[in-house]
PDB file of C-alpha atoms and ligand atoms in Angstrom:
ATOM      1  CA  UNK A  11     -33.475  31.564 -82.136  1.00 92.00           C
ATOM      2  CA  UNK A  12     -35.338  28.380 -82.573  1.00 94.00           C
ATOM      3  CA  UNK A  13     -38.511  27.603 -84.865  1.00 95.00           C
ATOM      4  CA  UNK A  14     -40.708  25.489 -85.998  1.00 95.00           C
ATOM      5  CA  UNK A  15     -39.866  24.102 -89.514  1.00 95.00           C
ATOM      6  CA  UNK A  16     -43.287  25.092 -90.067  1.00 94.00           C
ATOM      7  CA  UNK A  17     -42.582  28.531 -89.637  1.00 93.00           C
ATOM      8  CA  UNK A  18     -39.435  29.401 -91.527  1.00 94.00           C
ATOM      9  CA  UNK A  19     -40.166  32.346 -94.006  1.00 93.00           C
ATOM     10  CA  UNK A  20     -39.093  31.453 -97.728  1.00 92.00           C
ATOM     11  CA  UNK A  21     -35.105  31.205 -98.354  1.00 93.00           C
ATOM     12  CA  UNK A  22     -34.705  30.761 -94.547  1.00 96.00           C
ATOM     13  CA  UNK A  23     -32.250  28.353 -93.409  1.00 97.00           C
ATOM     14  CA  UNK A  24     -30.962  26.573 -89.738  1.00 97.00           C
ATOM     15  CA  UNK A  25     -29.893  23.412 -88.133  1.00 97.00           C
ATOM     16  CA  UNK A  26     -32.394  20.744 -86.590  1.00 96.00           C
ATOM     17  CA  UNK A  27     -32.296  20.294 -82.755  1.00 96.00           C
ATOM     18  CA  UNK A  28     -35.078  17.995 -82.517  1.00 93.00           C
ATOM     19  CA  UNK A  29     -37.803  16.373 -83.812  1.00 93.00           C
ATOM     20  CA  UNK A  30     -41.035  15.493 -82.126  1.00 89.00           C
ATOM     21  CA  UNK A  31     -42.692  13.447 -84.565  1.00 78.00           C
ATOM     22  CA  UNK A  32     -41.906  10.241 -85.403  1.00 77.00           C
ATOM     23  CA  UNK A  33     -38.340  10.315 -85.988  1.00 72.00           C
ATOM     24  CA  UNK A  34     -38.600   7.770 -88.004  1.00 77.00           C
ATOM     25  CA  UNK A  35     -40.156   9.196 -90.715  1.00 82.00           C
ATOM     26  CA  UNK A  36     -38.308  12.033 -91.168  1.00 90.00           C
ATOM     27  CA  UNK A  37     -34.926  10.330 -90.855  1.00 91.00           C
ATOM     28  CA  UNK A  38     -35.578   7.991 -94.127  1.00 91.00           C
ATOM     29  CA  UNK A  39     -36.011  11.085 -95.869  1.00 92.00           C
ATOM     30  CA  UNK A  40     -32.744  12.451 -94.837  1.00 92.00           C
ATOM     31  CA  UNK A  41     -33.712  14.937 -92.375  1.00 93.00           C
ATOM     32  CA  UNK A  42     -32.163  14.759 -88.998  1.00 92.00           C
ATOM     33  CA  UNK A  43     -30.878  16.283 -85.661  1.00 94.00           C
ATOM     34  CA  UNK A  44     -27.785  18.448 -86.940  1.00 95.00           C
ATOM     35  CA  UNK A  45     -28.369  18.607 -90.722  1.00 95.00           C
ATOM     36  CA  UNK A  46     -29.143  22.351 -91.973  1.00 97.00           C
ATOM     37  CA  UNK A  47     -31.721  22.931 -93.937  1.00 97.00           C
ATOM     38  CA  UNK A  48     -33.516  25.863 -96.124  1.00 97.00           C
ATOM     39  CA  UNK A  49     -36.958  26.397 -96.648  1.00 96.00           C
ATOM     40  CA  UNK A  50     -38.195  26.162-100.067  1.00 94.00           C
ATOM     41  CA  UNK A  51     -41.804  26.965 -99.942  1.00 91.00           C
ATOM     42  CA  UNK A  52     -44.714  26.224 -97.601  1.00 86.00           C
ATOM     43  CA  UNK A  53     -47.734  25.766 -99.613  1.00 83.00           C
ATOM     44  CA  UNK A  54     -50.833  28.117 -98.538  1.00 79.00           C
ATOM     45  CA  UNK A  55     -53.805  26.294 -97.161  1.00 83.00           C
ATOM     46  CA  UNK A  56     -51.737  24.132 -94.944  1.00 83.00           C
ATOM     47  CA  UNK A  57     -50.018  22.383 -97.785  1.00 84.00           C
ATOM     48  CA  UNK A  58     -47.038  21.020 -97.933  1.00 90.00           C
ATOM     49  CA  UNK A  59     -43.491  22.411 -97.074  1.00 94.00           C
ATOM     50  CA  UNK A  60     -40.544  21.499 -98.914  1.00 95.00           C
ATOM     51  CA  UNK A  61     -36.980  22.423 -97.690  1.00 96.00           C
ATOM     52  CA  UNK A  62     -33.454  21.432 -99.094  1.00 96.00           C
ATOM     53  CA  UNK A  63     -31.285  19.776 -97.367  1.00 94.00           C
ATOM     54  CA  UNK A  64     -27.799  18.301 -98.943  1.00 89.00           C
ATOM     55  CA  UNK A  65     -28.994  19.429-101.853  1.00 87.00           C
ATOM     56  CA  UNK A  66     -32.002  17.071-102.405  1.00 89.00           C
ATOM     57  CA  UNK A  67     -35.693  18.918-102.275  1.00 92.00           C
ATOM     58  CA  UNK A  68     -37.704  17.151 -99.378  1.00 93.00           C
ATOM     59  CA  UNK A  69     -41.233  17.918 -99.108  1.00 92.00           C
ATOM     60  CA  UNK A  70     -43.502  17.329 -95.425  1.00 92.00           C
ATOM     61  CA  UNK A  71     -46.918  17.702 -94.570  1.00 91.00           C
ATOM     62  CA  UNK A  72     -47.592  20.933 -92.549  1.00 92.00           C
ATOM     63  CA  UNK A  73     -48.082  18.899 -89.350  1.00 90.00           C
ATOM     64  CA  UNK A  74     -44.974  17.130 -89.610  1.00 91.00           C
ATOM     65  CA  UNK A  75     -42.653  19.991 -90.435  1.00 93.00           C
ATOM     66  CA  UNK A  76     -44.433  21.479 -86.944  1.00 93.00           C
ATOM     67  CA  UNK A  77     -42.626  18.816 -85.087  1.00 93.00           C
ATOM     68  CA  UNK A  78     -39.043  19.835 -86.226  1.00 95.00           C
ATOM     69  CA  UNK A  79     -37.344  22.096 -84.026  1.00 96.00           C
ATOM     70  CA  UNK A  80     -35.059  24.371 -86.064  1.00 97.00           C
ATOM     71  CA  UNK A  81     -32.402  26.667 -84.718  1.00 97.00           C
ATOM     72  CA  UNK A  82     -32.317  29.714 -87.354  1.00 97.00           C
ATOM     73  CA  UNK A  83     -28.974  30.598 -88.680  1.00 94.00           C
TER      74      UNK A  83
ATOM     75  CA  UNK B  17     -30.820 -26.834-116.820  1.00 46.00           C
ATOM     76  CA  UNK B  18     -31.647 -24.852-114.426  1.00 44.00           C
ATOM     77  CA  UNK B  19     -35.561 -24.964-113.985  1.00 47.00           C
ATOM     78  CA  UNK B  20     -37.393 -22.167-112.050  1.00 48.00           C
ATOM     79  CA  UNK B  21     -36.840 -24.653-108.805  1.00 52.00           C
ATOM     80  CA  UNK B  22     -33.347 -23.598-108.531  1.00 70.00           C
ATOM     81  CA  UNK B  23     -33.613 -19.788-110.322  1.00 86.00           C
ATOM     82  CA  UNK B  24     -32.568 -17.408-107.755  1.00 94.00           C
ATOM     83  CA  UNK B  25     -34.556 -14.421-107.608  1.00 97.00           C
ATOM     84  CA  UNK B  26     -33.258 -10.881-106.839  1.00 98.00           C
ATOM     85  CA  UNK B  27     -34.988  -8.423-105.733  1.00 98.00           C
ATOM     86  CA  UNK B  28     -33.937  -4.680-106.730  1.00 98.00           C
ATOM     87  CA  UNK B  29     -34.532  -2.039-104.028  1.00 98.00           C
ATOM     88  CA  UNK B  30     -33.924   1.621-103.048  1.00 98.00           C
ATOM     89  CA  UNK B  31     -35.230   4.713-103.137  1.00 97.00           C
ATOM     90  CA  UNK B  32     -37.434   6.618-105.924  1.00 96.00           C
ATOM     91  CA  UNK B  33     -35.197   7.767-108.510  1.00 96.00           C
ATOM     92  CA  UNK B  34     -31.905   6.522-107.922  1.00 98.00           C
ATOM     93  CA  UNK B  35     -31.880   4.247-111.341  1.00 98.00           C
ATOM     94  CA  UNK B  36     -33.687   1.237-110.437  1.00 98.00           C
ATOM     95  CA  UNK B  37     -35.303   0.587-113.415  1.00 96.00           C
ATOM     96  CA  UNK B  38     -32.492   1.963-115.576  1.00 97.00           C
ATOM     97  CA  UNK B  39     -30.144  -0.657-114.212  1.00 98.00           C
ATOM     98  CA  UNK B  40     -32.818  -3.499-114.251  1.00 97.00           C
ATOM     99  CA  UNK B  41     -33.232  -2.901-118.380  1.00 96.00           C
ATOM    100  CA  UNK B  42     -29.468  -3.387-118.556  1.00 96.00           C
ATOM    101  CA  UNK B  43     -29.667  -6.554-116.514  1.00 96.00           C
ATOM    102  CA  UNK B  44     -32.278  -7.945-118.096  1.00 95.00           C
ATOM    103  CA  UNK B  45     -32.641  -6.641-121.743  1.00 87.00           C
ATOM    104  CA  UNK B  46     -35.753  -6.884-123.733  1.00 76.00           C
ATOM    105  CA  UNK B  47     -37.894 -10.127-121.448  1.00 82.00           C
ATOM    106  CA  UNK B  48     -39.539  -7.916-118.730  1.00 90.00           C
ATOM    107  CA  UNK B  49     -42.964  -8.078-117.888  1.00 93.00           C
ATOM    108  CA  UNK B  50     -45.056  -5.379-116.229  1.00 93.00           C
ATOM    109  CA  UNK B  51     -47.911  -6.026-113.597  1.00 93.00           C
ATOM    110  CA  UNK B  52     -49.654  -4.683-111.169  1.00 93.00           C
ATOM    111  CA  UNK B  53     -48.839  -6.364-107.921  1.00 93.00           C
ATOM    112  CA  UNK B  54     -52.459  -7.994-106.727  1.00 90.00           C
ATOM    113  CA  UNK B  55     -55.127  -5.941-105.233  1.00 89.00           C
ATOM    114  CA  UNK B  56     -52.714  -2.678-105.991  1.00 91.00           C
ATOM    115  CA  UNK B  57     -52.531  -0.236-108.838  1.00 90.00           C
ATOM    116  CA  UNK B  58     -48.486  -0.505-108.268  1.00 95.00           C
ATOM    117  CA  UNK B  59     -46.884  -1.768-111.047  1.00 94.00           C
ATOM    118  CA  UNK B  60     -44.003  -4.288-110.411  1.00 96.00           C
ATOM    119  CA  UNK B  61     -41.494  -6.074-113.054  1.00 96.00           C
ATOM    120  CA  UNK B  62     -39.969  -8.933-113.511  1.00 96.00           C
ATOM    121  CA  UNK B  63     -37.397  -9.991-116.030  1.00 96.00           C
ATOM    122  CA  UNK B  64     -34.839 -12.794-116.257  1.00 95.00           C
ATOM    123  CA  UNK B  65     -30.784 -12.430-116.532  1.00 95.00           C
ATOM    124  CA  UNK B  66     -28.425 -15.658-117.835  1.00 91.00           C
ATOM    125  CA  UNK B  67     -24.840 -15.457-116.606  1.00 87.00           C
ATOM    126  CA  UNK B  68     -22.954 -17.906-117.689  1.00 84.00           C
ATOM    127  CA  UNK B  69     -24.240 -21.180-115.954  1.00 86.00           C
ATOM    128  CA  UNK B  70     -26.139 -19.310-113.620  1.00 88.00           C
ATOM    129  CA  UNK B  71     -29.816 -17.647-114.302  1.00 91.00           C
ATOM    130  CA  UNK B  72     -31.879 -15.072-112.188  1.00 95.00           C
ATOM    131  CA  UNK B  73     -35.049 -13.988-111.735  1.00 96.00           C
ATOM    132  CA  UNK B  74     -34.658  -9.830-111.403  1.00 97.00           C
ATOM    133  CA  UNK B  75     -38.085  -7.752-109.753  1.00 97.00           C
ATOM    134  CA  UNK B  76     -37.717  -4.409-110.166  1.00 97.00           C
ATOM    135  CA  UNK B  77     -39.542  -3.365-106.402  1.00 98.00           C
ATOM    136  CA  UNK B  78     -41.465   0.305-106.643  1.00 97.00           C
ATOM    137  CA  UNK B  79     -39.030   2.550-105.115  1.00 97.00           C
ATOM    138  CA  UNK B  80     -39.239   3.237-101.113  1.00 97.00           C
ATOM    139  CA  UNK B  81     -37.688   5.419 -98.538  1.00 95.00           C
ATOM    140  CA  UNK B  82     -37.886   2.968 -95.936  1.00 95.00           C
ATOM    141  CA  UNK B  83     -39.297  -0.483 -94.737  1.00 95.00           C
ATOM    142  CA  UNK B  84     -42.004   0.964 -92.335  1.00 92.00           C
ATOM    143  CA  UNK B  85     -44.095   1.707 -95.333  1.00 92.00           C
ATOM    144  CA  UNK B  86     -46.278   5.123 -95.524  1.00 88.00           C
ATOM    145  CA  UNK B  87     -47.617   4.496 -99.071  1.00 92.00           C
ATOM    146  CA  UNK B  88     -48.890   1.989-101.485  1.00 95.00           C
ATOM    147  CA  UNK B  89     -45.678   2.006-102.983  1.00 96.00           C
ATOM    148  CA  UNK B  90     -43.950   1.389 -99.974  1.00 96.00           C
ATOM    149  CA  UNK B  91     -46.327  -1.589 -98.988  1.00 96.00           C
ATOM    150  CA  UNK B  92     -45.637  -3.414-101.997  1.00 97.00           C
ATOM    151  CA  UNK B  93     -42.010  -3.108-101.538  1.00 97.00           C
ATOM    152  CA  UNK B  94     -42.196  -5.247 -98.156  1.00 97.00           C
ATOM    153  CA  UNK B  95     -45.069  -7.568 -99.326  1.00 97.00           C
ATOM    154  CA  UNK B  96     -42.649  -8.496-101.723  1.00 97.00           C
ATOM    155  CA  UNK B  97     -39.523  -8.549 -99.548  1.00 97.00           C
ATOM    156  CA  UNK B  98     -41.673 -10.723 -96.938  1.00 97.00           C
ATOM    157  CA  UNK B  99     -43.011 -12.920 -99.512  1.00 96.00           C
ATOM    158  CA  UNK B 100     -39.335 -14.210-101.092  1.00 97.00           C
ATOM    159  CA  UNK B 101     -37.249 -14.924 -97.593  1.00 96.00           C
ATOM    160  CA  UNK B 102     -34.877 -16.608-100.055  1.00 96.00           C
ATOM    161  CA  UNK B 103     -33.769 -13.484-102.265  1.00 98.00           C
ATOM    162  CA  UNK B 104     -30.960 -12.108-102.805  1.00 98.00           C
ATOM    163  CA  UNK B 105     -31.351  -8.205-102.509  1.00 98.00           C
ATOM    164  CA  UNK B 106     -29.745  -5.507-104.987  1.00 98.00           C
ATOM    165  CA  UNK B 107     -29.577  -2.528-103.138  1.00 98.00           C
ATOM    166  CA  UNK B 108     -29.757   0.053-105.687  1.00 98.00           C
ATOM    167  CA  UNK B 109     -27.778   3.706-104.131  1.00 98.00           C
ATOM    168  CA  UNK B 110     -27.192   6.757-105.977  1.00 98.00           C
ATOM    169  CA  UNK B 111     -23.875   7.951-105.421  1.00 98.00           C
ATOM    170  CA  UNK B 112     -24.801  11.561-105.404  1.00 96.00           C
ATOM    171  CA  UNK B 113     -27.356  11.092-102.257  1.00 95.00           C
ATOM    172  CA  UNK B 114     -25.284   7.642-100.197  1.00 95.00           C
ATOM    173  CA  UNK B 115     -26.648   9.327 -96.643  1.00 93.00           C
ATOM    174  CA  UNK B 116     -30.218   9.324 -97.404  1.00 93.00           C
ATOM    175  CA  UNK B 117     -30.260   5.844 -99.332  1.00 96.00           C
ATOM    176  CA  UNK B 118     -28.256   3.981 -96.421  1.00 96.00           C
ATOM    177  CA  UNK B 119     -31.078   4.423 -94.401  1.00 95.00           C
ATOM    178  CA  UNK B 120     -33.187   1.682 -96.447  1.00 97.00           C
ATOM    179  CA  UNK B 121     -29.972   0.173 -97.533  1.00 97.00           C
ATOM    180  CA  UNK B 122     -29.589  -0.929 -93.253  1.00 96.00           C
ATOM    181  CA  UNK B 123     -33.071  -1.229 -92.981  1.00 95.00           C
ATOM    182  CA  UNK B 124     -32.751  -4.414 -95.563  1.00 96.00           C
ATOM    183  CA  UNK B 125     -29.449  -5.057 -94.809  1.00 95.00           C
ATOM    184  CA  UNK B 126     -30.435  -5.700 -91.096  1.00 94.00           C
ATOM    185  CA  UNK B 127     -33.060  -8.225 -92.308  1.00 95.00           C
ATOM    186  CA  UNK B 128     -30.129 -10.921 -92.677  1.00 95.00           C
ATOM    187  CA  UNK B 129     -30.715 -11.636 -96.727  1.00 96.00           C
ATOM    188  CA  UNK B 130     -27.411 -11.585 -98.615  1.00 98.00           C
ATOM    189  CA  UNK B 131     -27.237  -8.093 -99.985  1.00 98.00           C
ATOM    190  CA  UNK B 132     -25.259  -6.635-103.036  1.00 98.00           C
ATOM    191  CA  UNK B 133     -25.294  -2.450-103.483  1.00 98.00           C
ATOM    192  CA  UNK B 134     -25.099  -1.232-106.556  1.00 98.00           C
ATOM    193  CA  UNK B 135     -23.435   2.849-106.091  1.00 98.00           C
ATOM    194  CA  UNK B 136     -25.314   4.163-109.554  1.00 98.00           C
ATOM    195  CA  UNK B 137     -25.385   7.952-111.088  1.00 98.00           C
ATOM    196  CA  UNK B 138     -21.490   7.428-110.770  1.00 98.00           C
ATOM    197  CA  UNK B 139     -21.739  10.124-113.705  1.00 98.00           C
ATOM    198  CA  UNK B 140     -23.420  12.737-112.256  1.00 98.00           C
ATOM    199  CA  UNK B 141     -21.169  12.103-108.405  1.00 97.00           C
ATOM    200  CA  UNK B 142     -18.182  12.818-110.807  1.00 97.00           C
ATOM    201  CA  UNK B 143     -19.820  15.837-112.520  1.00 97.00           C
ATOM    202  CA  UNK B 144     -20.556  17.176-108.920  1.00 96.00           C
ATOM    203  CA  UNK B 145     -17.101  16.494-107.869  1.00 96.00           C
ATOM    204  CA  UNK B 146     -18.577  14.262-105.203  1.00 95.00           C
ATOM    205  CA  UNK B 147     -16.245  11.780-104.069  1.00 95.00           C
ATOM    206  CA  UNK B 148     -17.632   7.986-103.051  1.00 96.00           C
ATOM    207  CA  UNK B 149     -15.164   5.248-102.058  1.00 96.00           C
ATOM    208  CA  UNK B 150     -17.149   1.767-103.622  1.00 96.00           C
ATOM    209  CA  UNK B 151     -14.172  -0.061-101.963  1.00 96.00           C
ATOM    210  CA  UNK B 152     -14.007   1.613 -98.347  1.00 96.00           C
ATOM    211  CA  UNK B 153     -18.199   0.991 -98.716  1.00 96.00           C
ATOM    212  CA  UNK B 154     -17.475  -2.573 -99.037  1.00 97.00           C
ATOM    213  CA  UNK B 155     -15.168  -2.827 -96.461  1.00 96.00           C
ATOM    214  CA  UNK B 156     -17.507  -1.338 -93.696  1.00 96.00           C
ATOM    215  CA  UNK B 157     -20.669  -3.124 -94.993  1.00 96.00           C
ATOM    216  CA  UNK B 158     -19.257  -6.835 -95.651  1.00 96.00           C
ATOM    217  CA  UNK B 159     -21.081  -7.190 -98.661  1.00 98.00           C
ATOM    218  CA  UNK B 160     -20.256  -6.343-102.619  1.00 98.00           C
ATOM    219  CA  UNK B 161     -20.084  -3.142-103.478  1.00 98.00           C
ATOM    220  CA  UNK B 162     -20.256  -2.188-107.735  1.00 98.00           C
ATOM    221  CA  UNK B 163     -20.142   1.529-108.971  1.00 98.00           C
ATOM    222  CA  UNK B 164     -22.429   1.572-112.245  1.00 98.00           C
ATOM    223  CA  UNK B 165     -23.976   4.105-114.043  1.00 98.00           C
ATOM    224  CA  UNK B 166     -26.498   2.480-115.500  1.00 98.00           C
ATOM    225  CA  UNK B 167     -27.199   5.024-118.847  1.00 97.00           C
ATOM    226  CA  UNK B 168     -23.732   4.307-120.296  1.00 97.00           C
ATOM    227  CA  UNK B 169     -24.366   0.406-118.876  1.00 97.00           C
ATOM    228  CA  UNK B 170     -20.801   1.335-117.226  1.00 98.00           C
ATOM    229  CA  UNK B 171     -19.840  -1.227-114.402  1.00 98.00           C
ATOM    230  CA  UNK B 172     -23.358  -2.965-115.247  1.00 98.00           C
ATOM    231  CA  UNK B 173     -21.288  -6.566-116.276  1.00 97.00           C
ATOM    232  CA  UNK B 174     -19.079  -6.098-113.334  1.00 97.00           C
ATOM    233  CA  UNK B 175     -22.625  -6.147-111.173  1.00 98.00           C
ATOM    234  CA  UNK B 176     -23.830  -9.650-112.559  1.00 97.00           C
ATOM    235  CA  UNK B 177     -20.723 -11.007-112.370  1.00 95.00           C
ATOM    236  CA  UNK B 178     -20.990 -10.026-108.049  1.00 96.00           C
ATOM    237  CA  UNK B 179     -24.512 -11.409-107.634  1.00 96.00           C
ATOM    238  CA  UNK B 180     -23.493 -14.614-106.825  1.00 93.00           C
ATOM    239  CA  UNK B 181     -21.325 -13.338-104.054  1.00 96.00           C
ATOM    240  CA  UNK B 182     -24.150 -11.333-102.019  1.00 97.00           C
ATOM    241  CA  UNK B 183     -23.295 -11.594 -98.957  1.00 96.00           C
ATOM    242  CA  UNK B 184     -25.644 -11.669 -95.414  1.00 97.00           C
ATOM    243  CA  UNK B 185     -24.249  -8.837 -93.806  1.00 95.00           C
ATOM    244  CA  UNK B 186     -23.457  -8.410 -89.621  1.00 92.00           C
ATOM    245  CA  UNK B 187     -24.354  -5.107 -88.299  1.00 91.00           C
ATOM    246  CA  UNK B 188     -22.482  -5.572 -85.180  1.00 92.00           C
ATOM    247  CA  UNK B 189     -19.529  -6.081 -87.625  1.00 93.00           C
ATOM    248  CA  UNK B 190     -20.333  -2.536 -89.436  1.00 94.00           C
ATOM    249  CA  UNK B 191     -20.756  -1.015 -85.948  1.00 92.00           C
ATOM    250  CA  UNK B 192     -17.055  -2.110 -84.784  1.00 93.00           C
ATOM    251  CA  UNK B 193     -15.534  -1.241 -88.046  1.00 93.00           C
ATOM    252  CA  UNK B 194     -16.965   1.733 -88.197  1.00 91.00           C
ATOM    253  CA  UNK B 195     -15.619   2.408 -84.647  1.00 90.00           C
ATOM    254  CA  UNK B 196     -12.146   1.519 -86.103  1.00 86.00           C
ATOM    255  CA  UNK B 197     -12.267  -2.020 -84.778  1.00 81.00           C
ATOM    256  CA  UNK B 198     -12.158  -5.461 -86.486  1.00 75.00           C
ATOM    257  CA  UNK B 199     -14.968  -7.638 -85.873  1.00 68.00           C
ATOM    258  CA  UNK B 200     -14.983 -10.869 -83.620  1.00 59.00           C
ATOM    259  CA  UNK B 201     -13.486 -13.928 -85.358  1.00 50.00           C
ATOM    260  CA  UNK B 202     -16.050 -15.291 -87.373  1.00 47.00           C
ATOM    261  CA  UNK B 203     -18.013 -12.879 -88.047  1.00 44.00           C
ATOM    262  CA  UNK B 204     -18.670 -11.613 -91.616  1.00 44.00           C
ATOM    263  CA  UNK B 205     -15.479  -9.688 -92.024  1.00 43.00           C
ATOM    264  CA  UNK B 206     -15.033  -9.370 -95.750  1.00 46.00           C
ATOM    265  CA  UNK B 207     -16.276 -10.440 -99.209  1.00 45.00           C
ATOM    266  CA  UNK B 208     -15.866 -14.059 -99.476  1.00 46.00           C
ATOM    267  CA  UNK B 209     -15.456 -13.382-103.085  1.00 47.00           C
ATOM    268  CA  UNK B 210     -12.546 -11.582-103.131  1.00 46.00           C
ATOM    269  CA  UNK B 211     -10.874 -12.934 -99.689  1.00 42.00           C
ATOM    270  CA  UNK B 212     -11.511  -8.673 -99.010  1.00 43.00           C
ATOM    271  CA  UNK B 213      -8.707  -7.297-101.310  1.00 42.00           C
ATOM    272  CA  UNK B 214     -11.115  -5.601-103.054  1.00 43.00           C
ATOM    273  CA  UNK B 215     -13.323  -6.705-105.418  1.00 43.00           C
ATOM    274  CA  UNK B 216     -12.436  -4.578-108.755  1.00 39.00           C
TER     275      UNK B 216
HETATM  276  N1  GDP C  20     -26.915  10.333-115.418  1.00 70.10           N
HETATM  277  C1  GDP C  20     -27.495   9.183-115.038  1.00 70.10           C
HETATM  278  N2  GDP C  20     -28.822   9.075-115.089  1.00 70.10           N
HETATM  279  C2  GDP C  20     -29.381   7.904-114.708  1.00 70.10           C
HETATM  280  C3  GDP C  20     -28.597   6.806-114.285  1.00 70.10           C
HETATM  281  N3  GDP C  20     -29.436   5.797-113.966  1.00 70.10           N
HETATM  282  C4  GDP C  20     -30.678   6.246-114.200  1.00 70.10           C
HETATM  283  N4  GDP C  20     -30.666   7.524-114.638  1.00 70.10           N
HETATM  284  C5  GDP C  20     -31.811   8.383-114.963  1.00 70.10           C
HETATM  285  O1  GDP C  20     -32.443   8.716-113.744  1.00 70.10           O
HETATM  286  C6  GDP C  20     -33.849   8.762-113.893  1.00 70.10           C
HETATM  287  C7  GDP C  20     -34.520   7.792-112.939  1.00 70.10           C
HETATM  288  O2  GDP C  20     -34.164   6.479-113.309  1.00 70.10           O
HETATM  289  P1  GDP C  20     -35.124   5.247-113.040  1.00 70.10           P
HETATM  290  O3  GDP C  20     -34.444   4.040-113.576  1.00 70.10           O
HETATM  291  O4  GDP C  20     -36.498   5.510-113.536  1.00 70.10           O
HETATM  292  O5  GDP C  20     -35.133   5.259-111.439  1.00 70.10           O
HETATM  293  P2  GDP C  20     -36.005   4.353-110.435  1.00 70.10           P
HETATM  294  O6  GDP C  20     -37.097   5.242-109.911  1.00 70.10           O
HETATM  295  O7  GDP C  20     -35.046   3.997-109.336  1.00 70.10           O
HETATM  296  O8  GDP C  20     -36.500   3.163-111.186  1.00 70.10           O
HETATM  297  C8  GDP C  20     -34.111   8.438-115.369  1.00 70.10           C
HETATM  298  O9  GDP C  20     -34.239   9.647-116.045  1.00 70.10           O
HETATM  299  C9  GDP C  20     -32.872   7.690-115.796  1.00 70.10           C
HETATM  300  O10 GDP C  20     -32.590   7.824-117.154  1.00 70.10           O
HETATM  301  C10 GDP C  20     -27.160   6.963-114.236  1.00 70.10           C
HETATM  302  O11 GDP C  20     -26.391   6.067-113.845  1.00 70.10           O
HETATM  303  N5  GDP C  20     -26.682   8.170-114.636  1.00 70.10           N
HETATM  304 MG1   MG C  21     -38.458   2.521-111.473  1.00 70.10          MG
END
């Protein structure tokens, strides 16, 4: 099943199959197609959403985790 | 005497966090001065390093993720990059996160300065059993590689000895050794330092 990064529940994890934003800024973070990732929490008021990924916290406006495609585990 | 004519400056760069400014006080000791960078509430410093007949101007750059800056931080990192085309850039990596910091690490690397990467947090990659190979890094990059972790000032010496063999990197070079091959002849195949035995 795929998602939007935006949309993983809490403790949720899965692999990226694309991104739609600029890649770009994503990818200096460390976030790319193929890494696995797990959602750490998604602010409420459309904060920010921070997942892990190789162990490092990286945090995302709302609108840009919306552009990462995420295939649930 | 060297006057500030002939002072090389080096500018240290990575990302937030990975020991910048830890490994710039060892460098530099107790000199450093602390300003805001003009028009900008980002603080930048500056501090000077003698090595034996050679002496350096160090700038510790605010920390960035990459060269297509998205904050103030980030700005000031390539206004300063763009204004000293005759640096030498530190890299500055921490060996517990290599992946994420190579992206900058290319990003400057690509720019055609002579680089030097300093692997730091060595300390906390060995507490984490994570395994990084400073010599195999050099190898595939062209250009000095020193492990240091900068609390215990461990490998810190060994860095100023390498800045004066920063090397311009070829990424064509990386991209055919990373593909197993050896670059064309005369390309930048190895640390001149060291004639690429390794430079420990
Ligand atoms: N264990 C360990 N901690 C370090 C090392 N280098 C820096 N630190 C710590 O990491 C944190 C960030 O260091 P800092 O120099 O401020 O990083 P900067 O943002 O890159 O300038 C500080 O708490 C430092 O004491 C190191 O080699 N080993
Ligand atoms: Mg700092």
């Amino acid at each position: 099943m795929h998602k939007r990064l935006s949309e993983l529940a809490f403790g949720e994890s899965g692999t990226v199959r694309y991104i739609l934003a600029s890649r770009h800024e994503l990818n200096c973070l460390g976030v790319r197609v193929g890494k696995h990732l797990t959602m750490i929490t998604r602010q409420p008021i459309k904060g920010p959403v921070v997942v892990a990924v190789d162990g490092m916290e990286v945090a995302m406006g709302l609108e840009t985790a919306g552009c990462v495609s995420v295939e649930v585990d | 005497m060297h006057d500030h004519h002939d002072r090389l400056t080096i500018l240290m760069m990575g990302n937030p966090n990975v020991g910048k400014s830890a490994l710039f006080n060892r460098l530099t000791g107790a000199n450093a001065v602390v300003s805001n960078y003009p028009g900008t509430t980002v603080d930048v410093t500056k501090g000077y390093l003698r090595k034996d007949r050679h002496s350096y101007e160090i700038i510790d750059v605010p920390g960035a993720y990459s060269l297509e800056a998205r904050d103030a931080a980030e700005e000031v990192a390539v206004r300063i990059l763009d204004t000293h085309p005759d640096a030498v850039i530190m890299v500055v990596l921490d060996a517990t996160r290599v992946e994420r910091g190579l992206y900058l690490a290319l990003e400057v690397i690509e720019r055609g300065a002579p680089c030097i990467l300093a692997l730091n947090m060595m300390d906390v990659a060995q507490d984490k059993q994570i395994a990084v190979d400073a010599a195999e890094m050099q190898r595939v990059l062209g250009i000095p590689v020193v492990a240091t972790t900068a609390i215990s000032a461990e490998g810190v010496k060994h860095l100023a000895d390498m800045i004066r063999k920063a090397q311009v990197a070829d990424l064509s070079a990386i991209r055919s050794r990373l593909n197993g091959q050896e670059p064309d002849q005369g390309a930048v195949a190895r640390c001149a330092g060291c004639g690429g035995g390794g430079c420990r």
